[in-house]
Amino acid sequence: RPLKQSFLPTDYRDEVSRQVIEVMRQRMEAALKSDCHVINTSGYWSERSRNYVENLARYNGAEFIGFWLTAPEHVLEDRLDRRAHERQALVELKLELGHASDADKSILKRYPPLAFESVNWLPLNTNREPKDVMEDVVAQLRGRGLLC
């Protein structure tokens, strides 16, 4: 759907999520088989889904690095409110500004926060300026020899 078109409540059904995940899996696998890097920004709330994406990368000969983005719940709620306001005001919507999703607080409540200890990915505090978050990601990738 275009960014200015909100999802319908039915778009958040498990069946639709499974279809989206399958399309993304196919695209990730095709990119990996072509020796391309993949950045996937899905939620990966279950251990099974995290293991799956890690194994998909490794099976295709790619190194996997998982970043687990964290922020206090009130910060996430504020971001969702701001995004909804921008969408309603029909401001210029851009993927890089976080407008790709129209999730609201009900979607946030649907996925309880996971204790980081249950996730073996690298923690990334996103309760700060995006440029600072990006600097941490770049530092992690450089530290693993994945960036010049």
Coordinates of N, CA and C in Angstrom, one line a residue:
R1 N 0.8 -1.2 0.0 CA 0.0 0.0 0.0 C 0.9 1.2 0.0
P2 N 0.4 2.3 -0.6 CA 1.2 3.6 -0.5 C 1.3 4.0 0.9
L3 N 2.4 4.8 1.3 CA 2.6 5.3 2.6 C 1.4 6.1 3.2
K4 N 0.7 6.8 2.3 CA -0.4 7.6 2.8 C -1.7 6.8 3.0
Q5 N -1.7 5.5 2.7 CA -2.8 4.7 2.9 C -2.6 3.8 4.1
S6 N -3.4 4.0 5.1 CA -3.3 3.2 6.4 C -3.7 1.8 6.2
F7 N -3.1 0.9 6.9 CA -3.5 -0.5 6.9 C -4.9 -0.6 7.6
L8 N -5.6 -1.6 7.2 CA -6.8 -1.9 7.8 C -6.6 -2.8 9.0
P9 N -7.5 -2.9 9.9 CA -7.3 -3.8 11.0 C -7.1 -5.3 10.6
T10 N -7.7 -5.6 9.5 CA -7.5 -7.0 8.9 C -6.1 -7.2 8.4
D11 N -5.4 -6.1 8.1 CA -4.0 -6.3 7.6 C -3.0 -6.8 8.7
Y12 N -3.5 -6.8 9.9 CA -2.6 -7.2 11.1 C -3.0 -8.6 11.5
R13 N -3.8 -9.3 10.7 CA -4.1 -10.7 11.1 C -2.9 -11.6 10.9
D14 N -2.8 -12.7 11.7 CA -1.7 -13.6 11.6 C -1.5 -14.1 10.2
E15 N -2.5 -14.4 9.5 CA -2.4 -14.9 8.1 C -1.7 -13.9 7.2
V16 N -2.0 -12.7 7.3 CA -1.4 -11.6 6.5 C 0.1 -11.5 6.9
S17 N 0.4 -11.6 8.2 CA 1.7 -11.5 8.7 C 2.6 -12.6 8.1
R18 N 2.0 -13.8 8.1 CA 2.7 -15.0 7.5 C 3.0 -14.8 6.1
Q19 N 2.1 -14.2 5.3 CA 2.3 -13.9 3.9 C 3.4 -12.9 3.7
V20 N 3.4 -11.9 4.5 CA 4.5 -10.8 4.4 C 5.8 -11.5 4.8
I21 N 5.9 -12.2 5.8 CA 7.1 -12.9 6.2 C 7.7 -13.8 5.1
E22 N 6.8 -14.5 4.5 CA 7.2 -15.4 3.4 C 7.8 -14.6 2.2
V23 N 7.2 -13.5 1.8 CA 7.7 -12.7 0.8 C 9.0 -12.1 1.2
M24 N 9.2 -11.7 2.4 CA 10.4 -11.1 2.9 C 11.5 -12.2 2.9
R25 N 11.2 -13.4 3.3 CA 12.1 -14.5 3.3 C 12.6 -14.8 1.9
Q26 N 11.7 -14.8 1.0 CA 12.1 -15.1 -0.4 C 13.1 -14.0 -0.9
R27 N 12.8 -12.7 -0.6 CA 13.6 -11.6 -1.0 C 15.0 -11.7 -0.4
M28 N 15.0 -12.0 1.0 CA 16.3 -12.1 1.7 C 17.1 -13.2 1.1
E29 N 16.5 -14.3 0.9 CA 17.3 -15.5 0.3 C 17.8 -15.2 -1.0
A30 N 17.0 -14.6 -1.9 CA 17.5 -14.2 -3.2 C 18.7 -13.2 -3.2
A31 N 18.6 -12.3 -2.3 CA 19.7 -11.3 -2.1 C 20.9 -12.0 -1.6
L32 N 20.8 -12.8 -0.6 CA 21.9 -13.5 0.0 C 22.6 -14.4 -1.0
K33 N 21.8 -15.1 -1.8 CA 22.4 -16.0 -2.9 C 23.1 -15.2 -3.9
S34 N 22.8 -13.9 -4.1 CA 23.5 -13.0 -5.0 C 24.6 -12.3 -4.3
D35 N 25.0 -12.7 -3.1 CA 26.1 -12.1 -2.4 C 25.8 -10.7 -2.0
C36 N 24.6 -10.3 -1.8 CA 24.2 -9.0 -1.4 C 24.0 -9.0 0.1
H37 N 24.2 -7.8 0.7 CA 24.0 -7.7 2.2 C 22.5 -7.5 2.3
V38 N 22.0 -7.9 3.5 CA 20.5 -7.7 3.7 C 20.3 -7.0 5.1
I39 N 19.5 -6.0 5.1 CA 19.1 -5.4 6.3 C 17.6 -5.7 6.4
N40 N 17.1 -6.3 7.4 CA 15.7 -6.6 7.6 C 15.3 -6.0 8.9
T41 N 14.2 -5.3 8.9 CA 13.7 -4.6 10.1 C 12.5 -5.2 10.7
S42 N 12.3 -6.5 10.6 CA 11.1 -7.1 11.2 C 11.3 -7.2 12.7
G43 N 10.2 -7.5 13.4 CA 10.1 -7.5 14.9 C 10.9 -8.7 15.5
Y44 N 10.7 -9.9 14.9 CA 11.3 -11.1 15.4 C 11.0 -11.3 16.9
W45 N 9.8 -11.3 17.3 CA 9.4 -11.4 18.7 C 9.6 -12.8 19.2
S46 N 9.5 -13.8 18.4 CA 9.7 -15.2 19.0 C 11.1 -15.7 18.7
E47 N 11.6 -16.5 19.7 CA 12.9 -17.1 19.5 C 13.0 -17.9 18.2
R48 N 11.9 -18.6 17.9 CA 11.9 -19.4 16.6 C 12.1 -18.5 15.4
S49 N 11.5 -17.3 15.4 CA 11.7 -16.4 14.2 C 13.1 -15.9 14.2
R50 N 13.7 -15.6 15.4 CA 15.1 -15.1 15.4 C 16.0 -16.1 14.9
N51 N 15.9 -17.4 15.4 CA 16.7 -18.5 15.0 C 16.6 -18.7 13.5
Y52 N 15.4 -18.6 13.0 CA 15.2 -18.8 11.6 C 16.0 -17.8 10.7
V53 N 15.9 -16.6 11.0 CA 16.5 -15.6 10.2 C 18.1 -15.7 10.3
E54 N 18.5 -16.0 11.5 CA 20.0 -16.3 11.7 C 20.4 -17.4 10.8
N55 N 19.7 -18.5 10.9 CA 20.0 -19.7 10.1 C 19.9 -19.5 8.6
L56 N 18.9 -18.7 8.2 CA 18.8 -18.4 6.8 C 20.1 -17.7 6.3
A57 N 20.6 -16.7 7.0 CA 21.8 -16.0 6.6 C 23.0 -17.0 6.6
R58 N 23.2 -17.8 7.6 CA 24.3 -18.7 7.7 C 24.2 -19.8 6.6
Y59 N 23.0 -20.3 6.4 CA 22.8 -21.3 5.3 C 23.3 -20.8 4.0
N60 N 23.1 -19.5 3.8 CA 23.5 -18.9 2.5 C 24.9 -18.2 2.5
G61 N 25.6 -18.6 3.5 CA 27.0 -18.2 3.6 C 27.3 -16.8 4.1
A62 N 26.3 -16.2 4.7 CA 26.5 -14.8 5.2 C 26.7 -14.8 6.7
E63 N 27.5 -13.8 7.1 CA 27.6 -13.6 8.6 C 26.3 -12.9 9.0
F64 N 25.8 -13.3 10.2 CA 24.6 -12.7 10.7 C 24.9 -11.8 11.9
I65 N 24.4 -10.6 11.9 CA 24.5 -9.8 13.1 C 23.1 -9.3 13.4
G66 N 22.6 -9.6 14.6 CA 21.2 -9.2 15.0 C 21.3 -8.0 16.0
F67 N 20.7 -6.9 15.7 CA 20.6 -5.8 16.6 C 19.2 -5.8 17.2
W68 N 19.1 -5.8 18.6 CA 17.9 -5.7 19.3 C 17.6 -4.3 19.7
L69 N 16.7 -3.6 19.1 CA 16.4 -2.2 19.3 C 15.6 -2.1 20.6
T70 N 16.0 -1.2 21.5 CA 15.3 -1.0 22.7 C 15.0 0.5 23.0
A71 N 13.9 0.7 23.7 CA 13.5 2.1 24.1 C 12.5 1.9 25.1
P72 N 12.3 2.8 26.1 CA 11.3 2.7 27.1 C 9.9 2.7 26.4
E73 N 8.9 2.1 27.0 CA 7.6 2.0 26.4 C 7.0 3.4 26.1
H74 N 7.2 4.3 27.0 CA 6.6 5.7 26.8 C 7.2 6.3 25.5
V75 N 8.5 6.1 25.3 CA 9.1 6.6 24.1 C 8.5 6.0 22.8
L76 N 8.3 4.7 22.9 CA 7.7 4.0 21.7 C 6.3 4.6 21.5
E77 N 5.5 4.8 22.5 CA 4.2 5.3 22.4 C 4.2 6.7 21.8
D78 N 5.1 7.5 22.3 CA 5.3 8.9 21.8 C 5.6 8.9 20.3
R79 N 6.5 8.0 19.9 CA 6.8 7.9 18.5 C 5.6 7.4 17.6
L80 N 4.8 6.5 18.1 CA 3.6 6.1 17.4 C 2.6 7.2 17.3
D81 N 2.4 8.0 18.4 CA 1.5 9.1 18.3 C 2.0 10.1 17.3
R82 N 3.3 10.4 17.3 CA 3.8 11.4 16.4 C 3.6 10.9 14.9
R83 N 3.9 9.7 14.7 CA 3.7 9.1 13.4 C 2.3 9.2 12.9
A84 N 1.4 8.9 13.8 CA -0.1 8.9 13.5 C -0.5 10.4 13.1
H85 N 0.0 11.3 13.9 CA -0.3 12.7 13.7 C 0.2 13.2 12.3
E86 N 1.4 12.8 12.0 CA 2.0 13.2 10.7 C 1.3 12.6 9.6
R87 N 0.8 11.3 9.8 CA 0.1 10.7 8.7 C -1.3 11.4 8.5
Q88 N -1.9 11.7 9.6 CA -3.2 12.4 9.5 C -3.1 13.8 8.9
A89 N -2.0 14.4 9.2 CA -1.7 15.8 8.7 C -1.2 15.8 7.2
L90 N -1.0 14.5 6.7 CA -0.6 14.3 5.3 C 0.7 15.0 5.1
V91 N 1.6 15.1 6.1 CA 2.9 15.6 5.8 C 3.6 14.7 4.8
E92 N 4.8 15.1 4.3 CA 5.5 14.2 3.4 C 6.0 13.0 4.1
L93 N 5.5 11.9 3.8 CA 5.8 10.6 4.5 C 7.0 10.0 3.8
K94 N 8.0 9.6 4.6 CA 9.3 9.1 4.1 C 9.6 7.8 4.9
L95 N 10.1 6.8 4.2 CA 10.6 5.6 4.9 C 11.6 5.9 5.9
E96 N 12.6 6.8 5.6 CA 13.7 7.0 6.5 C 13.3 7.8 7.7
L97 N 12.1 8.3 7.7 CA 11.6 9.0 8.9 C 10.7 8.1 9.8
G98 N 10.7 6.8 9.4 CA 9.9 5.9 10.2 C 8.5 5.8 9.8
H99 N 8.1 6.2 8.6 CA 6.7 6.3 8.3 C 6.3 5.0 7.6
A100 N 7.1 4.0 7.5 CA 6.7 2.8 6.7 C 5.6 2.0 7.4
S101 N 5.5 2.1 8.7 CA 4.5 1.4 9.4 C 3.4 2.4 9.9
D102 N 2.2 1.9 10.0 CA 1.2 2.7 10.6 C 0.7 2.0 11.9
A103 N 1.6 1.2 12.5 CA 1.2 0.6 13.7 C 0.8 1.6 14.8
D104 N -0.1 1.3 15.7 CA -0.5 2.2 16.7 C -0.2 1.5 18.1
K105 N -0.7 2.2 19.1 CA -0.5 1.6 20.5 C -1.1 0.2 20.6
S106 N -2.2 -0.1 19.9 CA -2.8 -1.4 20.1 C -1.8 -2.5 19.6
I107 N -1.1 -2.1 18.5 CA -0.1 -3.1 18.0 C 1.0 -3.2 19.0
L108 N 1.5 -2.1 19.5 CA 2.5 -2.2 20.5 C 2.2 -3.1 21.7
K109 N 0.9 -2.9 22.2 CA 0.4 -3.7 23.3 C 0.3 -5.2 23.0
R110 N 0.2 -5.5 21.7 CA 0.0 -6.9 21.2 C 1.3 -7.7 21.4
Y111 N 2.4 -7.0 21.4 CA 3.7 -7.6 21.5 C 4.4 -7.2 22.8
P112 N 4.3 -8.0 23.8 CA 4.9 -7.6 25.1 C 6.4 -7.4 25.0
P113 N 7.0 -6.5 25.7 CA 8.4 -6.3 25.6 C 9.2 -7.6 26.1
L114 N 10.2 -7.9 25.4 CA 11.0 -9.1 25.8 C 12.2 -8.6 26.7
A115 N 12.5 -9.4 27.7 CA 13.7 -9.1 28.5 C 14.9 -9.3 27.6
F116 N 15.8 -8.4 27.5 CA 16.9 -8.5 26.6 C 17.7 -9.8 26.9
E117 N 17.7 -10.3 28.1 CA 18.4 -11.5 28.4 C 17.9 -12.7 27.6
S118 N 16.7 -12.6 27.1 CA 16.1 -13.7 26.4 C 16.5 -13.6 24.9
V119 N 17.2 -12.6 24.5 CA 17.5 -12.4 23.1 C 19.1 -12.3 23.0
N120 N 19.7 -13.1 22.1 CA 21.1 -13.2 22.0 C 21.7 -12.3 20.9
W121 N 20.9 -11.2 20.6 CA 21.4 -10.2 19.6 C 22.0 -9.1 20.4
L122 N 22.7 -8.2 19.7 CA 23.3 -7.0 20.3 C 22.3 -6.0 20.7
P123 N 22.3 -5.5 21.9 CA 21.4 -4.5 22.3 C 21.7 -3.1 21.7
L124 N 20.7 -2.4 21.3 CA 20.9 -1.1 20.7 C 19.9 -0.1 21.3
N125 N 20.3 0.8 22.1 CA 19.4 1.7 22.7 C 19.0 2.8 21.7
T126 N 17.7 2.9 21.4 CA 17.3 3.8 20.4 C 16.6 5.0 21.0
N127 N 16.8 5.2 22.3 CA 16.2 6.3 23.0 C 17.1 7.5 22.9
R128 N 17.5 7.9 21.7 CA 18.4 9.0 21.5 C 18.3 9.4 20.0
E129 N 19.2 10.3 19.6 CA 19.1 10.7 18.2 C 19.5 9.6 17.2
P130 N 18.8 9.6 16.1 CA 19.0 8.5 15.1 C 20.5 8.5 14.6
K131 N 21.1 9.6 14.5 CA 22.5 9.6 14.1 C 23.4 8.9 15.1
D132 N 23.1 9.0 16.4 CA 23.9 8.3 17.4 C 23.7 6.8 17.4
V133 N 22.5 6.4 17.1 CA 22.2 5.0 16.9 C 22.9 4.4 15.7
M134 N 22.9 5.2 14.6 CA 23.6 4.7 13.4 C 25.1 4.6 13.7
E135 N 25.7 5.6 14.4 CA 27.1 5.5 14.7 C 27.4 4.3 15.5
D136 N 26.6 3.8 16.4 CA 26.8 2.6 17.1 C 26.8 1.4 16.2
V137 N 25.8 1.4 15.2 CA 25.7 0.3 14.3 C 26.9 0.2 13.4
V138 N 27.4 1.3 12.9 CA 28.6 1.4 12.1 C 29.8 0.9 12.9
A139 N 29.9 1.3 14.1 CA 31.0 0.9 15.0 C 31.0 -0.6 15.2
Q140 N 29.8 -1.2 15.4 CA 29.7 -2.7 15.5 C 30.1 -3.4 14.3
L141 N 29.7 -2.9 13.1 CA 30.0 -3.5 11.8 C 31.5 -3.4 11.5
R142 N 32.1 -2.2 11.8 CA 33.5 -2.0 11.6 C 34.3 -2.9 12.5
G143 N 33.9 -3.1 13.8 CA 34.5 -3.9 14.7 C 34.6 -5.4 14.3
R144 N 33.7 -5.8 13.4 CA 33.6 -7.1 12.9 C 34.2 -7.2 11.5
G145 N 34.9 -6.1 11.1 CA 35.5 -6.1 9.8 C 34.6 -6.1 8.6
L146 N 33.3 -5.7 8.8 CA 32.3 -5.7 7.7 C 32.2 -4.4 7.0
L147 N 32.9 -3.3 7.6 CA 32.9 -2.0 6.9 C 34.3 -1.5 6.9
C148 N 34.7 -0.8 5.9 CA 36.0 -0.2 5.8 C 36.1 1.0 6.7

